[in-house]
Each structure stands twice: as structure tokens, then as C-alpha cells.
Amino acid sequence: MIVEMRKGATPEQVDGVVQRARSLELSVQLNLGTDKTVVALLGSNTGQLSTDIFAVLPGVESVTRIMKPYKLASREFKARNSVVSINGIEIGGKRIVVMAGPCAVESEEQLVKAVRAVKRSGACVVRGGAFKPRTSPFSFQGLEQAGLELLGQAREQFGIPVVTEVVNPQDVSQVSRYADILQVGSRNMQNFALLTEIGKSKHPVLLKRGFSCTVTEWLTAADYLLAEGNNSVILCERGIRTFEDSARFSLDVCSIPVVKKFSHLPVIVDPSHAAGHYSLVPAIAKAAVAAGADGLLIEVHPNPKEALVDGLQSLTPSDFARLMKELEPIAQSVGRYI
Ligand code: PEP
Ligand code: MN
């Protein structure tokens, strides 16, 4: 249930709503907007409560039931777009934020070459996996702690924020020391213990869409993060599994405007995992920007032929530089810049 306070409602009136909700054993999330406060009331029995219980309280403008399974990620709860700020870089603002780097951190030399190249071409966040969630237990699992340390060094050396994946709830605080943004991978979108732990940490988080999950399930997973008070949530569309098998996954380009319609959260797109092949990445990246994505997450490797993971879908530094140039007019045409 969403209680919208009147413009100019006093803090005491807001508190009156909060106290009434607590007396009914509901939990409460406040969205203190610039001109209006919205109170979300959460609990398993809100369906049985009359909206009048809150509508009669002083300072209340309206009370609405949210019929969708997700609440805090919804536009009803927060009408204005959320902007997540990472060291002054705004995700969800006018700039298309490009995060780029190798799938996995493999060595100091590989990472340094990749960071230097992507930064020079205009990426403002570097990606690189230290913990890799692999389909097979026999595949390279990442350098783990050593990989995190290399990412930490690159962050210092190049002054660029880092996004890297965390796969285990127990690793959240360790990974947070090196990462400016924690990535939740597609296979972990519904790992609720992991989401809750990241929610509690309040660390900025990139929540990838599960490749067999609906947009509704994705936004409901985001509620796990938001419910713990973590408001720095960025969504990432990375393709879903359909009957079509000519690319690695099918990029659901529709999900971008759908998320924008139903949620206030920023959404970026990973064209690399959708494509599975470097030759398809530029077209998918351009489609994403044209459709309203707030940023991109792109795999770039200094030497894709030697990559330990995802070499086929990784761009070379020169392909990436070309793509960044080609994205400029597309960003402009939708009122953004890159
Ligand atoms: C990745 O970003 O390298 C990755 C494993 O992505 P996904 O979880 O989308 O498969
Ligand atoms: Mn990858």
C-alpha cells in the first residue's frame, strides 16, 4: 500500500502514518521527495486492511494499493527517476555511462592494457570478474582474491571506478573493499540470501536480469535490495533465453522501455552476453542506447584470441574505440551524450 502525503505535510503527520503502520505490524519505507513524501507500507496482510485506516490521518493525500508484486522498485512508490552516483558519475542522468573491460581478470598486464584502452575511448567504469560463476565446475573460476587486488590497483592507478561480480553472500564485504559497484550475475538474480546481504551493505549494485526471468521477477528481486535500505540499485538487461539460438541469448530490447515505464530504477544493457559474438555487439549496443538504456556494460579484451573466458564476444580495443564514436550520434538523437 502506498500513502501519498499532501504537499507540505509536516514531519509529525508523516510520523503519524508511520506509527499507525507500526501498530499494525507493517514495515515502512519512506520516500522523502523534494515536494512530497510517499510512504510504502509493506506486510503480508496489507490486502486485508482497509485503505481508510490511513486515508483518514491528517496530511494524507491518497492511499493506493499496489497490485504488482514489486513495491519499492515501482513508479507508484517513487515517481521520479533514481540516479545512482558513483564517484560523481551519474547512472540514470543525461550521460550514457559505459562500463567496459574483460570478462575475467587474468593478469596484471591484461587488466592494465584493458583499462588503459577503455578509459582512453571514454568508458568511465571498468569491469572485470574476479569470481566467475561458470556453468561447469571445471572451467576457470577467476583469480578470486588476487583478481580483486589487481582491480584495486587498477582503480588507484587509473582513477576509475570498478564493477565486479560477487557470487557468495559471505564475500560481500571482501568484494566491497575493491568494487565501487557489486555485480549480481544473471544466474544469481534470485539468490535471495545474496541480495539481502548486498542490500544490508548499502553498496551500489548492478542487478543483472536472470536469463529466464520476467521483468516482473527482476523488479521484485530488486525489492530485496531496496527493502534493506540500499537505494543504489542499477538494473542490467543482458538477454534472455528464447527459442532463437542464432545468438547466445536474445536481447529483450522491449524490457528497457518497460522498466522505464514501471520502475524508477536506472537500466543499462550488456550487449556482449546477449550477442555471444563480437560482430553482433555494436548493433545491439546501438539499439540499446536508441531504446533508452542509461548505459552499457561491454566486454573488451586486449587480445580476445588469448582470453580465458568469453573471448569470442569480446571487442578488441580498436573495435571498442570505433563503437564509442558510432554511439555518439545515437546518444544525441535521444537527447543524451556519451
Ligand atoms: C559477466 O558479466 O561476465 C557474466 C557472467 O554475465 P551474466 O551473469 O550476465 O552471464
Ligand atoms: Mn563474460
XYZ file of C-alpha atoms and ligand atoms in Angstrom:
349
model
C 0.000 0.000 0.000
C 1.273 3.471 -0.881
C 0.378 6.520 1.190
C 0.986 9.767 -0.619
C 1.289 12.699 1.767
C -0.038 16.131 0.857
C 2.393 18.753 -0.379
C 3.656 20.496 2.748
C 2.622 17.695 5.143
C 4.501 18.114 8.430
C 7.044 15.614 9.782
C 4.563 14.935 12.633
C 1.882 13.975 10.107
C 4.300 11.636 8.334
C 5.201 10.179 11.707
C 1.511 9.666 12.448
C 1.256 7.406 9.390
C 4.442 5.563 10.326
C 3.245 4.963 13.901
C -0.155 3.709 12.735
C 1.561 1.320 10.294
C 3.890 0.027 13.007
C 0.950 -0.532 15.337
C -0.434 -2.837 12.623
C 2.943 -4.591 12.376
C 3.600 -3.311 8.879
C 7.062 -2.322 7.813
C 7.611 1.099 6.380
C 9.805 2.674 3.688
C 9.853 6.422 3.244
C 10.500 8.234 0.020
C 11.197 11.805 1.039
C 10.768 13.621 -2.278
C 11.540 17.303 -2.755
C 7.901 18.329 -2.618
C 6.084 15.214 -1.478
C 6.666 12.324 0.868
C 5.481 8.873 -0.100
C 5.195 6.108 2.483
C 5.245 2.465 1.378
C 3.550 0.061 3.782
C 4.800 -3.478 3.446
C 3.493 -6.628 5.004
C 1.797 -9.866 4.160
C -1.641 -8.718 5.329
C -1.963 -5.314 3.625
C -4.542 -6.883 1.304
C -6.876 -7.350 4.280
C -6.569 -3.783 5.562
C -8.894 -1.014 4.504
C -7.150 1.937 2.864
C -9.364 4.198 5.035
C -7.224 3.381 8.080
C -4.583 5.644 6.560
C -6.729 7.898 4.367
C -8.327 9.469 7.484
C -4.997 10.518 9.018
C -4.029 14.203 8.858
C -1.733 15.199 5.987
C -2.619 12.185 3.821
C -3.489 12.930 0.196
C -4.252 9.468 -1.126
C -3.815 5.795 -0.394
C -3.352 3.299 -3.221
C -2.874 -0.416 -3.278
C -0.024 -1.609 -5.441
C -1.221 -4.718 -7.151
C 2.172 -5.550 -8.607
C 4.385 -7.960 -6.694
C 7.187 -5.397 -6.585
C 6.625 -2.300 -4.462
C 9.776 -0.302 -3.776
C 11.056 -0.612 -7.336
C 7.733 0.676 -8.688
C 6.946 4.092 -10.108
C 3.966 4.279 -7.759
C 6.387 4.378 -4.833
C 8.806 6.773 -6.499
C 7.628 8.766 -9.491
C 10.969 10.376 -10.313
C 13.853 8.506 -11.909
C 16.504 7.313 -9.476
C 20.024 8.389 -10.259
C 22.863 6.319 -8.809
C 26.021 8.305 -8.270
C 29.404 6.550 -8.290
C 32.282 8.942 -7.515
C 30.368 11.721 -9.244
C 29.408 9.570 -12.275
C 25.636 9.583 -12.526
C 23.868 6.484 -13.807
C 20.364 7.445 -14.859
C 21.269 11.018 -15.801
C 21.877 12.500 -19.256
C 25.148 10.697 -19.831
C 25.228 7.169 -21.237
C 27.613 5.523 -18.796
C 29.808 2.921 -20.456
C 31.383 0.229 -18.277
C 33.933 -1.873 -20.128
C 36.747 -4.337 -19.582
C 37.491 -8.027 -19.736
C 35.074 -10.751 -18.745
C 37.610 -12.071 -16.236
C 40.696 -10.534 -14.682
C 43.506 -12.783 -15.918
C 46.764 -10.988 -15.141
C 48.113 -7.577 -14.236
C 49.264 -6.980 -17.800
C 45.916 -7.956 -19.328
C 43.941 -5.774 -16.916
C 46.201 -2.726 -17.214
C 46.091 -2.891 -21.024
C 42.323 -3.238 -20.990
C 41.747 -0.394 -18.519
C 44.098 1.951 -20.359
C 42.322 1.239 -23.648
C 38.730 1.513 -22.449
C 39.420 4.652 -20.444
C 41.067 6.318 -23.424
C 37.973 5.605 -25.533
C 35.575 7.093 -22.975
C 34.490 4.265 -20.649
C 34.038 5.665 -17.163
C 33.758 2.423 -15.161
C 35.941 -0.645 -15.602
C 34.519 -4.175 -15.458
C 36.393 -7.380 -14.732
C 35.393 -10.579 -12.967
C 37.461 -11.927 -10.089
C 34.814 -14.505 -9.135
C 33.303 -16.135 -12.210
C 30.026 -18.080 -11.971
C 30.766 -20.788 -14.543
C 28.322 -23.340 -15.867
C 30.939 -26.072 -15.455
C 32.966 -26.598 -12.265
C 35.943 -27.467 -14.500
C 36.055 -24.043 -16.197
C 38.284 -21.183 -14.990
C 36.625 -19.767 -11.879
C 38.518 -16.476 -11.727
C 41.579 -15.291 -9.808
C 39.398 -14.529 -6.753
C 41.294 -12.503 -4.108
C 44.282 -11.956 -6.417
C 41.870 -10.662 -9.073
C 40.271 -8.282 -6.587
C 43.696 -6.912 -5.680
C 44.514 -6.292 -9.341
C 41.209 -4.457 -9.732
C 42.019 -2.390 -6.629
C 45.416 -1.460 -8.099
C 43.906 -0.522 -11.465
C 41.336 1.635 -9.697
C 44.148 3.518 -7.923
C 46.394 3.753 -10.952
C 43.743 4.959 -13.406
C 41.325 6.679 -11.030
C 38.381 4.743 -12.466
C 35.581 3.007 -10.548
C 35.291 -0.781 -10.692
C 32.321 -3.093 -11.181
C 32.914 -6.734 -10.333
C 30.753 -9.720 -9.530
C 30.085 -11.183 -6.118
C 28.711 -14.720 -6.111
C 28.508 -15.544 -2.418
C 26.777 -13.759 0.481
C 29.896 -14.384 2.623
C 32.082 -12.474 0.153
C 30.068 -9.244 0.070
C 32.253 -7.268 2.470
C 35.501 -8.566 0.931
C 34.422 -7.681 -2.636
C 33.028 -4.306 -1.494
C 36.532 -3.225 -0.461
C 37.665 -3.361 -4.098
C 34.441 -2.726 -6.018
C 32.586 0.538 -6.433
C 29.652 -1.448 -7.827
C 28.830 -5.053 -6.915
C 27.568 -7.082 -9.855
C 24.898 -9.713 -9.293
C 25.131 -12.094 -12.233
C 22.253 -13.441 -14.256
C 22.473 -16.823 -12.565
C 22.188 -15.191 -9.150
C 19.322 -12.775 -9.763
C 17.116 -14.805 -7.454
C 19.785 -15.719 -4.913
C 17.828 -14.040 -2.164
C 20.441 -14.546 0.554
C 22.968 -12.746 -1.658
C 20.529 -9.922 -2.432
C 19.686 -9.429 1.234
C 23.355 -9.278 2.200
C 24.113 -6.729 -0.535
C 21.007 -4.804 0.488
C 22.305 -4.577 4.058
C 25.743 -3.475 2.858
C 24.139 -0.484 1.053
C 26.909 -0.827 -1.542
C 25.942 0.234 -5.097
C 24.781 -2.807 -7.026
C 24.234 -3.840 -10.641
C 21.446 -6.399 -10.789
C 21.559 -8.419 -13.980
C 18.363 -9.913 -15.267
C 18.113 -13.673 -14.914
C 18.094 -15.101 -18.415
C 14.872 -16.969 -17.756
C 13.187 -14.350 -15.607
C 10.397 -11.930 -16.450
C 10.699 -8.193 -15.933
C 8.293 -8.533 -13.010
C 10.538 -11.130 -11.338
C 13.553 -8.899 -11.989
C 11.931 -5.851 -10.356
C 10.711 -7.997 -7.469
C 14.294 -9.198 -6.956
C 15.342 -5.534 -6.866
C 12.888 -5.108 -3.969
C 15.112 -7.431 -1.894
C 17.915 -4.866 -2.230
C 15.692 -1.832 -1.710
C 13.902 -3.368 1.273
C 17.205 -3.418 3.180
C 17.633 0.299 2.518
C 20.030 0.012 -0.423
C 18.847 2.672 -2.846
C 21.832 2.454 -5.201
C 20.364 -0.168 -7.498
C 21.150 -0.295 -11.229
C 19.410 -2.865 -13.423
C 21.183 -4.603 -16.296
C 19.430 -6.315 -19.221
C 21.733 -8.967 -20.710
C 19.490 -11.081 -22.896
C 17.096 -13.886 -22.171
C 16.765 -17.456 -23.370
C 14.178 -17.949 -26.082
C 13.626 -20.487 -28.882
C 16.021 -18.432 -31.013
C 19.537 -19.817 -30.977
C 21.365 -17.797 -33.611
C 22.858 -15.545 -30.933
C 23.950 -16.601 -27.423
C 20.832 -15.019 -25.869
C 18.015 -12.818 -27.199
C 18.370 -9.211 -26.144
C 14.962 -8.161 -24.849
C 15.112 -4.595 -26.086
C 11.469 -4.147 -25.005
C 12.460 -4.516 -21.374
C 14.190 -1.121 -21.482
C 11.040 0.976 -22.077
C 9.034 -1.457 -19.949
C 11.371 -0.942 -16.977
C 11.304 2.815 -17.571
C 7.517 2.749 -17.518
C 7.015 0.674 -14.395
C 10.128 1.458 -12.345
C 12.213 4.445 -11.283
C 15.474 2.463 -11.376
C 18.175 3.108 -13.986
C 18.742 0.320 -16.503
C 21.837 -0.445 -18.532
C 22.403 -3.104 -21.191
C 25.097 -5.728 -21.625
C 25.230 -6.417 -25.368
C 28.201 -8.797 -25.050
C 26.492 -11.674 -23.250
C 23.383 -11.273 -25.402
C 25.452 -11.421 -28.598
C 27.968 -14.130 -27.775
C 29.922 -12.915 -30.828
C 31.955 -9.742 -31.213
C 30.473 -8.974 -34.640
C 26.966 -8.574 -33.178
C 27.910 -6.382 -30.215
C 27.945 -2.941 -31.921
C 24.450 -3.226 -33.425
C 22.971 -4.440 -30.134
C 24.733 -1.689 -28.175
C 23.326 0.942 -30.546
C 19.813 -0.493 -30.308
C 20.038 -0.339 -26.511
C 21.040 3.328 -26.484
C 18.315 4.175 -29.006
C 15.752 2.378 -26.840
C 16.612 4.474 -23.780
C 19.229 2.498 -21.836
C 21.161 4.556 -19.285
C 24.439 2.839 -20.020
C 26.242 -0.185 -21.400
C 28.385 -2.976 -19.978
C 30.760 -4.203 -22.682
C 33.445 -6.880 -22.699
C 36.757 -5.661 -24.084
C 39.961 -7.719 -24.066
C 43.405 -6.524 -25.210
C 43.795 -9.797 -27.083
C 40.481 -11.678 -27.388
C 42.160 -14.674 -29.054
C 44.004 -15.363 -25.801
C 41.060 -14.694 -23.442
C 40.403 -17.338 -20.805
C 36.675 -16.519 -20.795
C 34.278 -15.068 -23.385
C 36.941 -14.231 -25.977
C 34.521 -14.672 -28.875
C 32.215 -11.919 -27.646
C 34.976 -9.550 -26.516
C 35.785 -6.458 -28.540
C 39.364 -5.503 -29.273
C 40.395 -2.053 -28.019
C 40.178 -0.670 -31.558
C 36.691 -2.140 -32.161
C 35.635 -0.604 -28.862
C 37.060 2.798 -29.792
C 35.130 2.688 -33.076
C 31.904 1.704 -31.340
C 32.214 4.555 -28.846
C 32.442 7.013 -31.755
C 29.484 5.416 -33.539
C 27.377 5.655 -30.393
C 27.773 9.440 -30.172
C 25.143 10.448 -32.765
C 22.752 7.789 -31.486
C 23.008 9.114 -27.937
C 22.473 12.635 -29.239
C 19.407 11.625 -31.198
C 17.724 10.529 -27.960
C 18.791 13.602 -26.017
C 21.779 12.008 -24.279
C 25.546 12.153 -24.580
C 28.269 9.575 -24.147
C 29.640 -11.452 -16.849
O 29.268 -10.259 -16.775
O 30.799 -11.771 -17.159
C 28.635 -12.523 -16.660
C 28.971 -13.712 -16.199
O 27.408 -12.148 -17.033
P 25.978 -12.868 -16.858
O 25.781 -13.047 -15.392
O 25.048 -11.869 -17.482
O 26.033 -14.155 -17.616
Mn 31.549 -12.748 -19.612
